[in-house]
Coordinates of C-alpha atoms and ligand atoms in Angstrom, one line a residue:
M13 CA -34.5 -15.0 2.3
N14 CA -30.8 -15.5 2.8
K15 CA -28.7 -13.5 0.4
K16 CA -25.8 -15.5 -1.1
R17 CA -22.5 -14.5 0.5
K18 CA -20.0 -12.9 -1.9
L19 CA -16.6 -14.6 -2.4
A20 CA -13.5 -12.5 -2.6
L21 CA -9.9 -13.6 -3.4
I22 CA -7.1 -11.3 -2.2
T23 CA -3.5 -11.6 -3.4
G24 CA -1.1 -9.9 -1.0
V25 CA -3.4 -10.6 1.9
T26 CA -0.4 -10.7 4.4
G27 CA 0.5 -7.1 3.5
Q28 CA -0.7 -3.8 4.9
D29 CA -3.6 -3.3 2.5
G30 CA -4.5 -7.0 2.1
S31 CA -4.8 -7.6 5.8
I32 CA -7.0 -4.5 6.3
L33 CA -9.1 -5.4 3.3
A34 CA -9.7 -9.0 4.5
D35 CA -10.9 -7.6 7.9
F36 CA -13.2 -5.1 6.1
L37 CA -14.7 -7.7 3.8
L38 CA -15.3 -10.2 6.6
K39 CA -17.2 -7.5 8.4
K40 CA -19.3 -7.1 5.3
N41 CA -20.1 -10.8 5.5
Y42 CA -17.9 -11.9 2.5
I43 CA -16.2 -15.3 2.4
V44 CA -12.6 -14.3 2.0
H45 CA -9.8 -16.3 0.4
G46 CA -6.2 -15.0 0.6
V47 CA -3.0 -16.0 -1.0
K48 CA 0.1 -16.1 1.1
R49 CA 3.7 -17.0 0.1
R50 CA 5.5 -19.9 1.7
S51 CA 8.0 -18.5 4.2
S52 CA 10.5 -20.1 6.5
S53 CA 8.9 -18.2 9.4
L54 CA 5.3 -18.0 10.6
N55 CA 5.8 -14.2 11.2
S56 CA 4.6 -13.4 7.7
T57 CA 1.0 -13.8 8.8
V58 CA 1.2 -11.6 11.9
R59 CA -1.1 -8.9 10.4
L60 CA -3.8 -11.6 10.0
D61 CA -3.7 -12.8 13.6
R62 CA -6.9 -11.0 14.5
I63 CA -8.9 -12.7 11.8
Y64 CA -7.2 -16.1 11.4
Q65 CA -9.5 -19.1 11.6
D66 CA -8.1 -22.5 12.3
K67 CA -7.9 -25.0 9.4
F68 CA -10.3 -27.5 11.1
I69 CA -13.2 -25.1 11.7
K70 CA -16.2 -26.0 9.6
N71 CA -17.9 -23.3 7.5
K72 CA -15.1 -20.8 7.9
S73 CA -15.3 -17.4 6.4
F74 CA -11.5 -16.9 5.9
Y75 CA -9.2 -19.2 4.0
L76 CA -5.5 -19.0 3.3
H77 CA -3.8 -20.7 0.3
Y78 CA -0.1 -21.0 -0.4
G79 CA 0.8 -19.4 -3.7
D80 CA 2.8 -17.0 -5.8
V81 CA 1.4 -14.7 -8.5
S82 CA 4.5 -15.2 -10.6
D83 CA 3.5 -18.9 -11.0
P84 CA 0.9 -19.2 -13.8
S85 CA -0.1 -22.7 -12.9
F86 CA -1.0 -21.6 -9.4
C87 CA -3.0 -18.6 -10.7
N88 CA -5.0 -20.9 -13.0
R89 CA -5.6 -23.4 -10.3
I90 CA -6.7 -20.9 -7.6
L91 CA -9.1 -19.1 -9.9
G92 CA -10.6 -22.4 -11.0
E93 CA -11.0 -23.5 -7.4
V94 CA -12.3 -20.3 -5.7
K95 CA -14.2 -18.8 -8.7
P96 CA -14.3 -15.5 -6.8
D97 CA -16.9 -12.7 -7.4
E98 CA -14.2 -10.2 -6.7
L99 CA -10.5 -10.6 -7.1
Y100 CA -8.4 -7.9 -5.3
H101 CA -4.9 -8.1 -6.8
L102 CA -2.6 -6.4 -4.2
A103 CA 0.5 -8.7 -4.3
A104 CA 3.6 -6.9 -5.4
Q105 CA 7.3 -6.2 -4.7
S106 CA 6.1 -2.9 -3.5
H107 CA 9.3 -1.1 -2.4
V108 CA 10.5 1.5 -4.8
A109 CA 14.1 1.6 -3.6
I110 CA 14.4 -2.2 -3.7
S111 CA 13.1 -2.3 -7.2
Y112 CA 16.5 -0.7 -8.3
E113 CA 18.3 -3.6 -6.7
L114 CA 15.9 -6.3 -8.0
P115 CA 14.5 -4.9 -11.3
L116 CA 13.8 -8.2 -13.0
Y117 CA 12.2 -9.8 -10.0
T118 CA 10.1 -6.7 -9.6
A119 CA 8.9 -6.8 -13.2
S120 CA 8.3 -10.6 -13.0
V121 CA 6.0 -10.3 -9.9
N122 CA 4.4 -6.9 -10.6
S123 CA 3.9 -7.1 -14.3
L124 CA 3.7 -10.7 -15.2
G125 CA 1.9 -11.6 -11.9
T126 CA -0.9 -9.3 -13.0
L127 CA -1.0 -10.9 -16.5
N128 CA -1.0 -14.4 -15.0
L129 CA -4.2 -13.5 -13.0
L130 CA -6.0 -11.9 -15.9
E131 CA -5.1 -14.9 -18.1
A132 CA -6.4 -17.2 -15.3
I133 CA -9.7 -15.4 -15.3
R134 CA -10.0 -15.8 -19.1
I135 CA -8.8 -19.5 -19.2
N136 CA -11.3 -20.4 -16.5
N137 CA -14.1 -18.6 -18.4
L138 CA -14.8 -16.3 -15.4
N139 CA -15.0 -13.1 -17.6
K140 CA -18.7 -12.6 -16.6
K141 CA -18.3 -13.6 -13.0
T142 CA -15.1 -12.3 -11.6
K143 CA -14.5 -8.5 -11.1
F144 CA -10.8 -7.7 -11.0
Y145 CA -9.1 -4.9 -9.1
N146 CA -5.5 -4.0 -9.9
A147 CA -3.4 -2.1 -7.4
A148 CA -1.8 0.6 -9.6
T149 CA 0.1 3.5 -8.1
S150 CA 0.8 7.2 -8.1
E151 CA 4.4 6.3 -8.7
M152 CA 3.4 5.7 -12.4
Y153 CA 3.2 9.6 -12.8
G154 CA 6.7 10.4 -11.7
S155 CA 7.4 13.8 -10.2
L156 CA 4.6 16.3 -10.2
K157 CA 4.7 18.7 -13.2
G158 CA 1.5 20.8 -12.9
K159 CA -0.7 21.4 -9.8
Y160 CA -1.9 17.9 -9.3
Q161 CA -2.2 14.4 -10.9
N162 CA -5.5 12.9 -11.9
E163 CA -6.8 10.1 -14.2
L164 CA -5.9 12.2 -17.3
T165 CA -2.3 13.0 -16.3
P166 CA 0.4 11.4 -18.6
F167 CA 2.5 8.8 -17.0
H168 CA 6.3 9.1 -16.6
P169 CA 7.5 6.2 -14.4
Q170 CA 10.9 6.9 -12.8
S171 CA 11.8 3.5 -11.3
P172 CA 11.6 -0.2 -12.2
Y173 CA 8.8 -0.4 -9.6
A174 CA 6.8 2.3 -11.3
T175 CA 7.5 0.9 -14.8
S176 CA 6.4 -2.6 -13.7
K177 CA 3.2 -1.2 -12.4
L178 CA 2.5 0.7 -15.6
F179 CA 2.5 -2.6 -17.4
S180 CA 0.0 -3.9 -14.9
F181 CA -2.1 -0.8 -15.4
W182 CA -2.2 -1.2 -19.1
I183 CA -2.7 -4.9 -19.3
T184 CA -5.7 -4.5 -16.9
K185 CA -7.2 -2.0 -19.4
N186 CA -6.3 -4.2 -22.3
Y187 CA -8.2 -7.1 -20.8
R188 CA -11.2 -4.9 -20.0
D189 CA -11.3 -3.6 -23.6
S190 CA -10.5 -6.9 -25.4
Y191 CA -12.5 -9.5 -23.3
N192 CA -15.2 -7.4 -21.7
L193 CA -13.8 -8.1 -18.3
F194 CA -14.8 -6.0 -15.3
A195 CA -11.3 -5.0 -14.6
S196 CA -10.4 -1.7 -12.8
N197 CA -7.3 0.1 -11.7
G198 CA -7.0 2.0 -8.5
I199 CA -4.3 4.7 -8.8
L200 CA -3.5 5.0 -5.1
F201 CA -1.3 7.6 -3.6
N202 CA 0.7 6.7 -0.5
H203 CA -1.4 5.4 2.4
E204 CA -0.1 4.4 5.8
S205 CA -1.1 2.8 9.0
F206 CA 0.4 1.0 12.0
S207 CA 0.5 -2.1 9.7
R208 CA 2.8 -0.4 7.2
G209 CA 5.9 -2.3 6.2
E210 CA 8.9 -1.4 8.5
T211 CA 11.1 -0.1 5.7
F212 CA 8.7 2.5 4.4
V213 CA 9.5 6.0 5.7
T214 CA 6.5 6.7 7.9
K215 CA 6.7 3.4 9.8
K216 CA 10.5 3.8 10.0
I217 CA 10.0 7.2 11.6
T218 CA 7.2 6.2 14.0
M219 CA 9.0 3.1 15.2
F220 CA 12.1 5.2 15.9
I221 CA 10.0 7.7 17.9
A222 CA 8.7 4.9 20.2
K223 CA 12.2 3.6 20.7
Y224 CA 13.6 7.0 21.3
N225 CA 10.9 7.9 23.7
H226 CA 11.9 4.9 25.8
Y227 CA 15.7 4.8 25.6
K228 CA 16.3 8.5 25.0
K229 CA 19.2 7.7 22.6
G230 CA 19.9 6.7 19.0
V231 CA 20.0 8.4 15.6
L232 CA 17.5 7.8 12.7
Y233 CA 19.2 7.5 9.3
L234 CA 17.1 8.6 6.4
G235 CA 17.4 9.6 2.7
N236 CA 15.9 12.7 1.1
L237 CA 14.0 14.8 3.7
S238 CA 12.7 17.2 1.1
S239 CA 10.7 14.7 -0.9
K240 CA 7.0 15.2 -0.7
R241 CA 4.1 12.7 -0.7
D242 CA 0.3 12.8 -0.7
W243 CA -0.1 10.7 2.5
G244 CA -3.4 9.3 3.6
F245 CA -4.7 6.6 6.0
A246 CA -4.9 3.1 4.7
D247 CA -8.3 2.2 6.2
D248 CA -9.8 5.1 4.2
Y249 CA -8.3 3.8 1.0
I250 CA -9.5 0.2 1.6
I251 CA -13.1 1.6 1.5
G252 CA -12.2 3.3 -1.8
I253 CA -10.8 0.0 -3.3
W254 CA -14.0 -1.8 -2.4
K255 CA -16.1 1.0 -3.9
I256 CA -14.2 0.7 -7.2
L257 CA -15.4 -2.9 -7.6
Q258 CA -19.0 -2.0 -6.5
H259 CA -19.3 0.7 -9.2
S260 CA -21.7 -0.1 -12.1
K261 CA -18.9 -0.3 -14.6
P262 CA -15.1 -0.9 -14.7
E263 CA -13.1 2.3 -14.6
D264 CA -9.9 3.6 -13.2
F265 CA -9.8 5.9 -10.2
V266 CA -7.3 8.1 -8.3
L267 CA -7.5 7.8 -4.5
S268 CA -5.6 10.6 -2.8
T269 CA -6.0 13.4 -0.2
G270 CA -5.0 16.3 -2.4
K271 CA -2.3 17.6 0.0
S272 CA 1.3 16.8 0.0
Y273 CA 3.9 17.1 2.8
S274 CA 7.6 16.5 3.0
V275 CA 9.4 13.8 5.0
R276 CA 10.7 16.7 7.1
D277 CA 7.1 17.7 7.9
F278 CA 6.4 14.1 9.0
L279 CA 9.4 14.2 11.3
K280 CA 8.3 17.5 12.8
Y281 CA 4.8 16.4 13.7
A282 CA 6.0 12.9 14.8
F283 CA 8.6 14.3 17.2
A284 CA 6.1 16.8 18.5
C285 CA 3.9 13.9 19.6
I286 CA 6.6 13.1 22.2
N287 CA 7.1 16.8 23.0
I288 CA 10.3 17.2 21.1
K289 CA 10.8 20.2 18.8
I290 CA 13.1 19.2 16.0
I291 CA 15.0 21.8 14.1
F292 CA 16.9 21.1 10.8
K293 CA 20.4 22.2 9.8
G294 CA 22.4 21.6 6.6
K295 CA 21.2 20.6 3.1
K296 CA 20.5 17.4 1.2
D297 CA 22.6 14.5 2.3
K298 CA 24.3 16.6 4.9
E299 CA 21.0 17.6 6.6
I300 CA 20.5 16.8 10.3
G301 CA 17.6 17.1 12.7
I302 CA 18.3 18.3 16.2
D303 CA 16.4 18.4 19.5
S304 CA 15.9 22.2 20.0
K305 CA 16.3 21.8 23.8
T306 CA 19.0 19.2 24.3
K307 CA 20.8 19.8 21.0
K308 CA 21.1 16.0 20.5
V309 CA 21.2 14.9 16.9
L310 CA 18.1 12.8 16.2
V311 CA 18.1 12.4 12.4
K312 CA 20.7 12.3 9.8
S313 CA 20.2 12.3 6.0
I314 CA 22.7 10.0 4.4
P315 CA 23.4 9.1 0.7
Y316 CA 22.7 5.4 1.3
Y317 CA 18.9 6.0 1.4
Y318 CA 18.8 8.3 -1.7
R319 CA 17.3 6.8 -4.8
P320 CA 18.9 7.0 -8.3
N321 CA 15.9 8.9 -9.6
E322 CA 13.8 10.5 -6.9
V323 CA 10.1 11.3 -7.3
T324 CA 10.2 14.7 -5.7
N325 CA 6.5 15.3 -5.2
L326 CA 3.1 13.7 -5.7
I327 CA -0.3 15.3 -5.3
G328 CA -3.5 13.6 -6.3
N329 CA -6.8 15.0 -7.4
N330 CA -9.5 12.7 -6.1
R331 CA -12.4 14.6 -7.7
K332 CA -13.6 11.6 -9.8
A333 CA -13.6 9.2 -6.9
K334 CA -15.5 11.8 -4.8
K335 CA -18.1 12.4 -7.5
V336 CA -18.6 8.9 -8.9
L337 CA -17.9 6.7 -5.9
N338 CA -18.8 9.2 -3.1
W339 CA -15.4 8.4 -1.6
T340 CA -13.6 10.9 0.6
P341 CA -10.6 10.2 2.9
K342 CA -11.5 11.1 6.5
I343 CA -8.1 11.3 8.1
K344 CA -5.9 14.3 7.4
F345 CA -2.1 14.4 7.5
K346 CA -1.5 15.6 11.1
A347 CA -4.1 13.2 12.5
L348 CA -2.4 10.4 10.5
V349 CA 1.0 11.1 12.1
K350 CA -0.5 11.3 15.6
L351 CA -2.5 8.1 15.1
M352 CA 0.6 6.2 13.9
V353 CA 2.9 7.5 16.7
N354 CA 0.3 6.8 19.4
E355 CA -0.2 3.2 18.1
E356 CA 3.5 2.7 18.1
L357 CA 3.9 4.0 21.6
K358 CA 1.1 1.8 22.8
N359 CA 2.6 -1.3 21.2
F360 CA 6.2 -0.7 22.1
T361 CA 7.9 -3.4 24.2
P362 CA 11.4 -2.7 25.4
K363 CA 14.1 -5.4 24.8
K364 CA 15.1 -7.2 28.0
Ligands
NAP412 P1 2.9 -4.6 1.1 O1 2.6 -4.4 2.6 O2 4.3 -4.6 0.7 O3 2.2 -6.0 0.8 C1 2.6 -6.7 -0.4 C2 1.9 -8.1 -0.4 O4 2.3 -8.8 -1.6 C3 2.4 -9.0 0.8 O5 1.3 -9.7 1.2 C4 3.4 -9.9 0.1 O6 3.7 -11.1 0.7 C5 2.7 -10.1 -1.3 N1 3.6 -10.6 -2.3 C6 4.8 -10.1 -2.7 N2 5.2 -10.8 -3.8 C7 4.3 -11.8 -4.0 C8 4.3 -12.9 -4.9 N3 5.2 -13.0 -5.8 N4 3.2 -13.7 -4.9 C9 2.2 -13.5 -3.9 N5 2.2 -12.5 -3.0 C10 3.3 -11.7 -3.1 O7 2.1 -3.6 0.2 P2 0.8 -2.7 0.5 O8 1.3 -1.4 1.0 O9 -0.2 -3.5 1.3 O10 0.3 -2.4 -1.0 C11 -0.6 -3.3 -1.6 C12 -0.5 -3.1 -3.1 O11 -0.9 -1.7 -3.4 C13 0.8 -3.3 -3.7 O12 0.6 -3.9 -5.0 C14 1.5 -1.9 -3.8 O13 2.4 -1.9 -4.9 C15 0.2 -1.1 -4.1 N6 0.2 0.3 -3.7 C16 0.5 0.6 -2.4 C17 0.4 1.9 -2.0 C18 0.7 2.3 -0.5 O14 0.9 3.5 -0.3 N7 0.6 1.4 0.4 C19 0.1 2.9 -2.9 C20 -0.1 2.6 -4.2 C21 -0.1 1.3 -4.6 P3 4.7 -11.2 1.9 O15 4.0 -10.8 3.2 O16 5.1 -12.7 1.9 O17 5.9 -10.3 1.6
GDD413 N1 11.7 4.1 2.5 C1 12.4 5.2 2.8 N2 13.4 5.1 3.7 N3 12.0 6.3 2.2 C2 12.7 7.4 2.5 C3 13.8 7.4 3.5 C4 14.1 6.2 4.1 O1 15.0 6.0 4.9 N4 14.3 8.7 3.6 C5 13.6 9.4 2.8 N5 12.6 8.7 2.1 C6 11.7 9.2 1.1 C7 11.7 8.4 -0.2 O2 12.9 8.8 -1.0 C8 10.4 8.8 -0.8 O3 10.5 10.1 -1.5 C9 9.5 9.0 0.4 O4 10.4 9.1 1.6 C10 8.5 7.9 0.6 O5 9.2 6.7 0.6 P1 8.5 5.3 0.9 O6 7.8 5.4 2.2 O7 9.5 4.2 0.7 O8 7.3 5.2 -0.1 P2 7.3 5.5 -1.7 O9 6.6 6.8 -2.0 O10 8.6 5.3 -2.3 O11 6.4 4.3 -2.2 C11 5.1 3.9 -1.6 O12 4.1 4.7 -2.1 C12 3.8 4.3 -3.5 C13 2.6 5.2 -3.9 O13 3.0 6.5 -4.3 C14 4.9 2.4 -1.7 O14 3.9 2.0 -0.9 C15 4.7 2.0 -3.1 O15 4.3 0.6 -3.2 C16 3.5 2.9 -3.6 O16 3.2 2.5 -5.0

C-alpha cells in the first residue's frame, strides 16, 4: 500500500540550512513547500537551482511561495493552505554583527516572526497536526563560562540577534506547554558549508583563498582572530534538525561538535590547503597574518569588523542529542575547512 507522503513547510528555504534541508526532505520523499521573500533579483534562489521545479509541472514535489514571516496575515494564510505535517522555521536576520545595526528589524523578524507562525498554527487549529521546529542558537548562551554549554546552561545573550532568538526559544516552549503543541527548539552551534552566506567568517575566508590562489594578491580584512567557535558541517546538522521532529515528544536539543577553534586556526588550515604557511604577528586589531615564505601580508585584523560585545568562545555538549536522537556529527574541523576550500577552488571563476 502507498504510504501518504509527508508535507513539510520551510521558512528560510533560500538560506544555507533551508536549501540543504529542502534537498534532504525531497530525497526522503516529502512534498516540500518553501517560503521565499520577494527580491528585485532572481539570485536569491540560487541555492535552490538544483531542486527547482517549474511552476507548470503537474504533481510537483517542491513548491515556492512568496512571503515574509514578519507578516501575520501571510503566516495565517500559508499555514491554512499548506497544513504541513512539519514546519521548519529557519527564517531569520541571522547575522550577529548586522543585528547591532538593525536591532528593531532583527527583533521583528526573529522574535515576532516566530510568534506569528505559532499563532498561525493555533488559529488554523493545527495543534495536533503540525510539528514545529524553531532554529534557536548557541549565541543565546553568550561567552563560555564553564567547560561547555548544554541544555541546562543558563542563557546570557550578548547581542540583539541573540536576544531576539531567546524570545523565539521561550515562545516556542510557551506554546508547547500552553497549547500542547509539538514544538521543539534546536540550539545549534555554528555550522558551515559551501552554501554559507558570504559575510560569515568561514565563507569570507574560503572565498578569499580561492581568489588569492588565482591572482596571488590582495589582503583579507577581518575582525577578532582570537574568537573561538564550535564549528560543524551544515549537512550533519540538517540530519539533526530532522531527527528533532521525528522524536516521540517535543524537546529542546543542543547540536554541536564539542570542540572549538579560533578564527586564526581556521585561517591556518585554510591557507595550508593552498600550501601557504601563515604566521601571525601583533595583537588584537593590530594583528596581521603573513606568508612565511614570501612575507606578503595576507590578513589584517581591523576594528571595523569587531563587535560591540564579542562572544569570545562557544563549546557545545551534544550528549543529549547523541543519546536520545542517535545523532553525531561526522565531519571534524580540519575536514570541514578542507572541504570548504576545495569546493571554493573548484567553483572559482576568474573575472574577465
Ligand atoms: P541564512 O543563510 O542567513 O538564511 C536565512 C533565511 O531566512 C534566508 O532564506 C532568508 O531569505 C530568510 N529570511 C530572512 N528574513 C526573512 C523574513 N522576514 N521572512 C522570510 N524569510 C526571511 O541562515 P542559515 O545559516 O541558513 O540559518 C538558518 C537558521 O538557523 C536561522 O534562523 C539562523 O539564525 C539559525 N542558526 C544558524 C546557525 C548557523 O551556524 N548557520 C546556528 C544556529 C542557528 P533571503 O535569502 O531572502 O535573505
Ligand atoms: N562575520 C565575520 N566577519 N566574523 C568575523 C570576522 C569577519 O570579518 N572576523 C572575525 N570574525 C569572528 C566574529 O567576531 C565571530 O566571533 C566569529 O568570527 C564567527 O562569526 P560569524 O561567522 O559571523 O558567525 P557568528 O558566530 O557570529 O554567528 C553564526 O553562528 C551562530 C551560532 O553560534 C550565525 O550563523 C548565527 O546565525 C548563528 O546563530
